[in-house]
Short mmCIF file of C-alpha atoms in Angstrom, two decimals:
data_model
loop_
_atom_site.label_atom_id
_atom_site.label_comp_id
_atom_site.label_asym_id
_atom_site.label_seq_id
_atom_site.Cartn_x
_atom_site.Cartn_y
_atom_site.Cartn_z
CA UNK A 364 -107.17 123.33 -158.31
CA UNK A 365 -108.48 120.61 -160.55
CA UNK A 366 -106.23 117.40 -160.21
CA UNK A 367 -106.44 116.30 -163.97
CA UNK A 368 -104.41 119.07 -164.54
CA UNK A 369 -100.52 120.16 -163.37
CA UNK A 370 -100.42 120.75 -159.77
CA UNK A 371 -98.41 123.50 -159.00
CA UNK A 372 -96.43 123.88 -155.72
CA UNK A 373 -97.01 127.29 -153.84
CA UNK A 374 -95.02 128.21 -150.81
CA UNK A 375 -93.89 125.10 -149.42
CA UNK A 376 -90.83 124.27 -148.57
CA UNK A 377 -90.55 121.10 -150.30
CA UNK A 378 -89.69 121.08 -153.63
CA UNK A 379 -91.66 118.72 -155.84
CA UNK A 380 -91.81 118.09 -159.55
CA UNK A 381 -94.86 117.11 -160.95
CA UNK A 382 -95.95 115.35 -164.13
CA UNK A 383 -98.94 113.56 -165.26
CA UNK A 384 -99.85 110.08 -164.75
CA UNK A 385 -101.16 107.39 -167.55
CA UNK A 386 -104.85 107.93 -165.78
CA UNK A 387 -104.64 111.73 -166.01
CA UNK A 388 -103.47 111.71 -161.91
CA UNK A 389 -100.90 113.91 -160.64
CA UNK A 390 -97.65 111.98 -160.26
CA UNK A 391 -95.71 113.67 -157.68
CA UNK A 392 -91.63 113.51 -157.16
CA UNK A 393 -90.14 114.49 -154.06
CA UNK A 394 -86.50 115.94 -154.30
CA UNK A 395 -86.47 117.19 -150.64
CA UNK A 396 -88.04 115.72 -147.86
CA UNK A 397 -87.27 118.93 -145.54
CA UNK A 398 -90.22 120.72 -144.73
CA UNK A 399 -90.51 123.69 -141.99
CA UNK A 400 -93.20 123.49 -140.17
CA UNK A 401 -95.03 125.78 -137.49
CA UNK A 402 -96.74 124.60 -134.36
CA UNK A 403 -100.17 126.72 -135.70
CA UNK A 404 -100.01 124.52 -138.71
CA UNK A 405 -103.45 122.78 -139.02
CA UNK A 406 -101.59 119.18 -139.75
CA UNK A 407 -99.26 120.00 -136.47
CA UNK A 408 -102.79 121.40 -134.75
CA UNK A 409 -104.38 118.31 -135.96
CA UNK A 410 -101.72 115.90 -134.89
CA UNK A 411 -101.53 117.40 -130.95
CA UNK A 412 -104.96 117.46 -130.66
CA UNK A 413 -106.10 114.28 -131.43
CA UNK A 414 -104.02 112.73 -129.39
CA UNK A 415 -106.57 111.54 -126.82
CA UNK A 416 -109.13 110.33 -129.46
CA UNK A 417 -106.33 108.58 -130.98
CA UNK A 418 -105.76 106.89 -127.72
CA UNK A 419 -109.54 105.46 -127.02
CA UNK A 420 -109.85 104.53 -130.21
CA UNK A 421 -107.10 102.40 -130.25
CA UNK A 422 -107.71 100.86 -126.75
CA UNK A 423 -111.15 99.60 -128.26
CA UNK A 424 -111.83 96.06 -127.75
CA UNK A 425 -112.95 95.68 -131.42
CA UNK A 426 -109.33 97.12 -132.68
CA UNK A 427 -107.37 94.88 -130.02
CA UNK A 428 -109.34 91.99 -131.50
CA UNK A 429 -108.40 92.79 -134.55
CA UNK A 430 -104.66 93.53 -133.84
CA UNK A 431 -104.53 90.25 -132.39
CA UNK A 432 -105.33 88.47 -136.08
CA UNK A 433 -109.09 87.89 -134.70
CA UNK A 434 -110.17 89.13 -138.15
CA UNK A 435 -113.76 87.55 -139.24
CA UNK A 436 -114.78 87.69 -142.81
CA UNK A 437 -118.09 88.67 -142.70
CA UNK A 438 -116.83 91.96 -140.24
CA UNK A 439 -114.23 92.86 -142.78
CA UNK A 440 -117.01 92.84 -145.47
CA UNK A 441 -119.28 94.42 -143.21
CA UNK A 442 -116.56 97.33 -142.34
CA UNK A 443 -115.97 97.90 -145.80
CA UNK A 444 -119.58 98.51 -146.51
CA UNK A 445 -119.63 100.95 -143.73
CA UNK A 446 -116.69 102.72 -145.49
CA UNK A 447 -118.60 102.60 -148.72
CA UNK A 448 -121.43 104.67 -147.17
CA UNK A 449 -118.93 106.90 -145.36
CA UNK A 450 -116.77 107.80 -148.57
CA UNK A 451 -119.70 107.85 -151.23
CA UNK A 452 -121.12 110.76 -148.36
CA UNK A 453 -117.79 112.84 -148.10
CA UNK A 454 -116.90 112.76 -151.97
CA UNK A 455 -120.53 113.52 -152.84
CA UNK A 456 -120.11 116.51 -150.73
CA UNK A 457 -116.40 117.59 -151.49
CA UNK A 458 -117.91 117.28 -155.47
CA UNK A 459 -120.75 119.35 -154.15
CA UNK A 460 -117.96 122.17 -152.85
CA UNK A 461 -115.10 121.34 -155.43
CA UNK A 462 -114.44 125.67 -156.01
CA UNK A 463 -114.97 126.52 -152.29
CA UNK A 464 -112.13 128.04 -151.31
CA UNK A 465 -111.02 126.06 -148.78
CA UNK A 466 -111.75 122.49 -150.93
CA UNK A 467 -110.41 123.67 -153.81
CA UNK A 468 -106.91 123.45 -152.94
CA UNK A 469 -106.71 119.87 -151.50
CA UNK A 470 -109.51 118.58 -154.23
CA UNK A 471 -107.54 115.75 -155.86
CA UNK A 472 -110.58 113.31 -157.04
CA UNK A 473 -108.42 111.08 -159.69
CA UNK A 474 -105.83 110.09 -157.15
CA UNK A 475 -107.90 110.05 -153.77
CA UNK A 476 -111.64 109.03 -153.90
CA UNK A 477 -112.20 105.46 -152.61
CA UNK A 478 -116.05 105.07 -153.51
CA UNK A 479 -115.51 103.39 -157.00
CA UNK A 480 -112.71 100.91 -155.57
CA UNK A 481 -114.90 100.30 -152.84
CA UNK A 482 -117.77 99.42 -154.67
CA UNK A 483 -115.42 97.00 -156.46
CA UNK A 484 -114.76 95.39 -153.26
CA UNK A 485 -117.89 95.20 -152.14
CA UNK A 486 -118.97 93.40 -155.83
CA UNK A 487 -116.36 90.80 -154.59
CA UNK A 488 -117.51 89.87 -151.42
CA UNK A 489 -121.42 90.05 -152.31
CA UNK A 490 -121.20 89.44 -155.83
CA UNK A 491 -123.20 91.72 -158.46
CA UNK A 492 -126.38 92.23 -156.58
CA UNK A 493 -124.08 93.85 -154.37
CA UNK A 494 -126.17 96.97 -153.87
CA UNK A 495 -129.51 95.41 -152.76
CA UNK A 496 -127.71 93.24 -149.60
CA UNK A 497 -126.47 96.35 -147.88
CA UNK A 498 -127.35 99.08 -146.25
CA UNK A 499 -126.28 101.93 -143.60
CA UNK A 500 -126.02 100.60 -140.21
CA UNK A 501 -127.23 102.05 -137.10
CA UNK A 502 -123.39 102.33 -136.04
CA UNK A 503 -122.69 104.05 -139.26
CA UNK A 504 -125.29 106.43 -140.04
CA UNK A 505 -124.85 109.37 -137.83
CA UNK A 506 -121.67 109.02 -139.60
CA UNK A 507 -122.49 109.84 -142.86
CA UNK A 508 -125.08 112.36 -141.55
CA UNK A 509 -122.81 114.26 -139.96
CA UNK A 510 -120.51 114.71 -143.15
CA UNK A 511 -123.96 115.24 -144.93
CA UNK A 512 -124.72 117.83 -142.77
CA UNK A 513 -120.77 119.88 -142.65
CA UNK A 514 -121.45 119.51 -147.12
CA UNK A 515 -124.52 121.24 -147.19
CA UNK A 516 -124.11 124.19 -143.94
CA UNK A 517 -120.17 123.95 -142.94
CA UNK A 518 -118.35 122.71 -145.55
CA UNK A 519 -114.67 124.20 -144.18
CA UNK A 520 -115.44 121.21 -141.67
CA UNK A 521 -115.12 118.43 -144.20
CA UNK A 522 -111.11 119.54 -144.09
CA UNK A 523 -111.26 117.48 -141.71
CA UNK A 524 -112.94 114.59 -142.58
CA UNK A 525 -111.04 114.29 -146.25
CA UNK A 526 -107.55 114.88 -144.14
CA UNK A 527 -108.13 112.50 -141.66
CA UNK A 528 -109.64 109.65 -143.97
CA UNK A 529 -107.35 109.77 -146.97
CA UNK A 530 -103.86 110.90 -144.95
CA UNK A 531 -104.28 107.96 -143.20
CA UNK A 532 -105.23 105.49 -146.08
CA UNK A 533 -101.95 106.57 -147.71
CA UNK A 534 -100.15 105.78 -144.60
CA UNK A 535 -98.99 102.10 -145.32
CA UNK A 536 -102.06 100.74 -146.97
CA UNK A 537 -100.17 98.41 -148.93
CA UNK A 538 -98.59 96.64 -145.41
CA UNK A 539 -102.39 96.59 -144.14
CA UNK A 540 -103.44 94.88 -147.61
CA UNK A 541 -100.72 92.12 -147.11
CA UNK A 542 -101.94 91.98 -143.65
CA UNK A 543 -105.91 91.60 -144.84
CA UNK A 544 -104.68 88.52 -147.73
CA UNK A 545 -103.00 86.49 -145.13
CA UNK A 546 -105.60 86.54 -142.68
CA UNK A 547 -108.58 86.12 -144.81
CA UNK A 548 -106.54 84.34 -147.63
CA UNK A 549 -107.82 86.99 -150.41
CA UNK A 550 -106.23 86.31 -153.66
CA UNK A 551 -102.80 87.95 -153.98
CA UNK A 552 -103.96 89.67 -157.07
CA UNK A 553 -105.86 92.14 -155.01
CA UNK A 554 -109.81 91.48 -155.50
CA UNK A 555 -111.48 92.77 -152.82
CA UNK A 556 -108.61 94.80 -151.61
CA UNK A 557 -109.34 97.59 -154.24
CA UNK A 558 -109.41 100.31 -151.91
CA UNK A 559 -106.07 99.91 -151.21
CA UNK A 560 -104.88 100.73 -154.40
CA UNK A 561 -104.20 104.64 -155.58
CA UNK A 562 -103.35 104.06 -159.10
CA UNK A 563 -103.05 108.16 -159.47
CA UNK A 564 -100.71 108.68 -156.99
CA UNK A 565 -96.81 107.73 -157.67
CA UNK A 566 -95.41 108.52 -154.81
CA UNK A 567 -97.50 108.64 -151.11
CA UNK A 568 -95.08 110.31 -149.14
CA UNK A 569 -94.46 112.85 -152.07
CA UNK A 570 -98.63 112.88 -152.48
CA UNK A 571 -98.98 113.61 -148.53
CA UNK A 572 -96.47 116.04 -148.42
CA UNK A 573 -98.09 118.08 -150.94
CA UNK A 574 -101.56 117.67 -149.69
CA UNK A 575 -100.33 118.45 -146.12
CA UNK A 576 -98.59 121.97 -147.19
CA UNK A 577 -101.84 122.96 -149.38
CA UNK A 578 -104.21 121.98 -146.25
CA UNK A 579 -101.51 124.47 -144.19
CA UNK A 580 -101.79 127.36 -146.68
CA UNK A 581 -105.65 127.43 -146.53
CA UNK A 582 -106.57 131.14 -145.11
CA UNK A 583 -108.12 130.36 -141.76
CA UNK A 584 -108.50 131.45 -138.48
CA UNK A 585 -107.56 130.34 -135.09
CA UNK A 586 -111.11 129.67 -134.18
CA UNK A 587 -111.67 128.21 -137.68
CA UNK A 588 -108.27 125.47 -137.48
CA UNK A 589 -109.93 124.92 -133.42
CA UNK A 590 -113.15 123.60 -135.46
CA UNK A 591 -111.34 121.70 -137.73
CA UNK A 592 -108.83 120.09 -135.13
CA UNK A 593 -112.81 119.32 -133.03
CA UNK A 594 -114.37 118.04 -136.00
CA UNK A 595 -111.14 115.95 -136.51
CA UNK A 596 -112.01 114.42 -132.77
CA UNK A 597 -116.17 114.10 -133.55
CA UNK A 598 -114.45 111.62 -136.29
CA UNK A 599 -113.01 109.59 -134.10
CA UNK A 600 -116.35 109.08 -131.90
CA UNK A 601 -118.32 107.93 -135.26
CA UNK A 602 -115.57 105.51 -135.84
CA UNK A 603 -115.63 104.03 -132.82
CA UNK A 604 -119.23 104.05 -133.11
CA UNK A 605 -118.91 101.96 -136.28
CA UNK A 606 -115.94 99.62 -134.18
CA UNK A 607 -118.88 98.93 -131.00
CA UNK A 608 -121.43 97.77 -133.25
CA UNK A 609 -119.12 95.71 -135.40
CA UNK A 610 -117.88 94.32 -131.86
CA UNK A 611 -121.38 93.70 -131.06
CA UNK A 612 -122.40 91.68 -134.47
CA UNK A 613 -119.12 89.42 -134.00
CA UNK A 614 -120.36 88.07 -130.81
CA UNK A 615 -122.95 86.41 -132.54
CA UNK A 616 -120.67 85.17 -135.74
CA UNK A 617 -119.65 81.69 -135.15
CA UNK A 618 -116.44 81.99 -137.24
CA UNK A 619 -113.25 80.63 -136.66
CA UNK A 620 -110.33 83.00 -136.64
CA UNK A 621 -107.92 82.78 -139.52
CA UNK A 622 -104.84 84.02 -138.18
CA UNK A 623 -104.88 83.40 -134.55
CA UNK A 624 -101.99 84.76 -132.00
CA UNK A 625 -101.17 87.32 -134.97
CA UNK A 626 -99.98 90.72 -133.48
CA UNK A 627 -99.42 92.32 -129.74
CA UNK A 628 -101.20 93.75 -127.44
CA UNK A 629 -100.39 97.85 -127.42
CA UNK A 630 -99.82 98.00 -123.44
CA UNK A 631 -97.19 95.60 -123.80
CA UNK A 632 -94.91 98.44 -125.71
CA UNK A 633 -96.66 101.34 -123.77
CA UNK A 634 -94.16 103.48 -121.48
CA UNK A 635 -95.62 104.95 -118.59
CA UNK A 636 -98.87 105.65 -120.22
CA UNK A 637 -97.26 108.71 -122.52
CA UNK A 638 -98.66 108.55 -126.08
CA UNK A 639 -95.95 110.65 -127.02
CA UNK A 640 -93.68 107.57 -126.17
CA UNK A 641 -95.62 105.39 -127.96
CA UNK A 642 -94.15 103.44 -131.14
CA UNK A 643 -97.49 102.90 -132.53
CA UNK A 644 -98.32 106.53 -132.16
CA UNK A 645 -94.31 107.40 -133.88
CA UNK A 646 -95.45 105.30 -136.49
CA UNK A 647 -98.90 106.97 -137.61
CA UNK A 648 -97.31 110.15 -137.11
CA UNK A 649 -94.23 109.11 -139.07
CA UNK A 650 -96.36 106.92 -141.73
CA UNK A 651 -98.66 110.31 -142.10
CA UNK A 652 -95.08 112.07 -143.39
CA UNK A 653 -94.44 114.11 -139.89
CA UNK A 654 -90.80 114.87 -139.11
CA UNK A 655 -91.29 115.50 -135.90
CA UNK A 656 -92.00 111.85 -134.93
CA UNK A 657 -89.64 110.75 -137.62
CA UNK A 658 -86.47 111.11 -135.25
CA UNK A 659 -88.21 109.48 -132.31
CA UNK A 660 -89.70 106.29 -134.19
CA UNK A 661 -86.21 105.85 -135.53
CA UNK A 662 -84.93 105.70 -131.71
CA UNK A 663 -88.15 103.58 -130.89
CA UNK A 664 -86.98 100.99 -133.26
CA UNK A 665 -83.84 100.18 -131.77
CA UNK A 666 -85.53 99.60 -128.60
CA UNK A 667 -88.02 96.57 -129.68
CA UNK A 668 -87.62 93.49 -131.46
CA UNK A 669 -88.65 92.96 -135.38
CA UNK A 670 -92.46 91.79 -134.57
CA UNK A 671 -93.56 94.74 -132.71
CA UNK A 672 -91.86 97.36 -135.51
CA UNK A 673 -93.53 95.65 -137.96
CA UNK A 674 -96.87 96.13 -135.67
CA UNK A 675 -96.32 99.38 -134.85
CA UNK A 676 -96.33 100.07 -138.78
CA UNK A 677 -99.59 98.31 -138.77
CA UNK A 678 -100.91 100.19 -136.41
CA UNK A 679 -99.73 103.18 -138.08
CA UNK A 680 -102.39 102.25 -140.82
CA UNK A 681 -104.65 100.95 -138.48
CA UNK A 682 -105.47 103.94 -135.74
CA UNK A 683 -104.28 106.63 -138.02
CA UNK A 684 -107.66 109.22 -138.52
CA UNK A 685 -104.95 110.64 -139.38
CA UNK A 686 -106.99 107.96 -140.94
CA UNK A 687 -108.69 105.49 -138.91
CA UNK A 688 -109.60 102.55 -141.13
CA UNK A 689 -109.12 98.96 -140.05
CA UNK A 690 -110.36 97.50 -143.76
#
């Protein structure tokens, strides 16, 4: 499937009419959000068994900080070089493996890759010479080797690091953007918040629906989707990787916090220790267009005040890998 040109849907149950945007992107219009899904569905594998890693990662100090509106500038431009290296690696590769049949299907360059937008960002923050002030961190490079090495000798693996990544960047980037401009007071018109914006895609829940059912209706194997859902898992570890050594660095940043006291801590919401009861959890798995948790976050929301709802949605964006980015 080449994105530049009409996506057509296959056997999913959602029925979606799709037309061509200005930038040659596949614009994508949802007429029913219904969608039957199987527990041996990689997204549902995906979603129960990351569960844990979701978990850790979130309970990192690094990501409390930063729920907390301890954001430092020169860790958010930091982070975002780390996802430059990470996303120039994995869209390298998926380019690399564009016809193999499992990439093919979910291969959507115009409205997903980040590495251009990124590099946009990163021209803001460091100005043109951009390219010659950073480099890949020790935190960040068995990263990028990793999805190096999955390109080049397993590349039914990067399934999972393209699902997890972009899923979760189209899970309320544009609340995490506001989020990013108050803190660090970047300019409302959006420089250095370029990675936020998916000019290809016209409607995210519409986009993720469709890239969910064509990542289900790959032909794999139980001990193939097992990989996937472990490779899924190995992500988490090199993020959390990435969130230590950025936790590490800030120690030594004498910075003053921009947006102190912003945000709650994720125990305070936390029901006898079930993730499942979790609204923050409801809300990635919600925000990542799963009906299952749709219901429940719906029930959550009664249940707590406006400022941890609108956290929980930020957390959505934040923990989801489903799409763990925190930039």
């Amino acid at each position: 499937m080449n994105s530049s040109g009409c996506v057509i849907s296959r056997s999913c149950s959602t029925k979606e009419n799709v037309t061509m945007s200005s930038k040659g992107g596949a614009r994508i219009v949802v007429d029913d959000d219904d969608e039957m899904l199987s527990p041996t569905d990689l997204s549902e594998l995906l979603a129960d068994g990351t569960k844990e890693s979701h978990d850790r990662a979130e309970n990192c100090q690094f990501v409390k900080d930063f729920l907390r509106g301890h954001i430092k500038r020169e860790l958010f431009k930091r982070g975002t070089a780390a996802l430059y290296f990470v996303y120039t690696a994995m869209e390298e590769e998926i380019e690399k493996n564009k016809d193999h049949p499992h990439i093919a299907p979910i291969y959507f360059p115009v409205e997903l890759h980040r590495s251009e937008a990124l590099a946009r960002d990163l021209e803001y923050f460091y100005g043109e010479d951009w390219e010659k002030q950073i480099s890949v961190s020790v935190g960040t490079k068995p990263y990028v080797e990793r999805i190096r090495e999955v390109g080049e000798k397993d590349p039914v693996l990067l399934v999972a690091h393209s699902y997890t990544r972009y899923m979760g960047d189209l899970s309320g980037g544009q609340i995490l953007k506001k989020v990013a401009q108050r803190a660090l007071k970047l300019p409302s018109t959006g420089e250095g918040l370029n990675f936020y914006q998916f000019e290809g895609i016209h409607s995210h829940k519409g986009f993720k629906q469709l890239y969910r059912s064509r990542m289900n209706e790959l032909e794999l194997d139980v001990e193939t989707k097992q990989r996937i859902v472990d490779e899924s898992n190995r992500a988490f570890g090199f993020n959390m990787m990435v969130f230590s050594e950025l936790e590490e660095i800030g120690k030594s940043i004498k910075e003053e916090f921009q947006d102190p006291g912003f945000g709650h801590s994720h125990a305070e919401v936390m029901q006898g220790g079930d993730i499942n009861k979790c609204p923050y959890y409801a809300a990635k798995m919600a925000a990542s267009g799963n009906p299952t948790y749709a219901l429940q976050l719906a029930t959550m929301l009664v249940r707590y005040p406006p400022c941890q709802v609108l956290l929980a949605a930020w957390v959505a964006i934040l923990a989801g890998f489903t799409a763990w980015y925190i930039f």
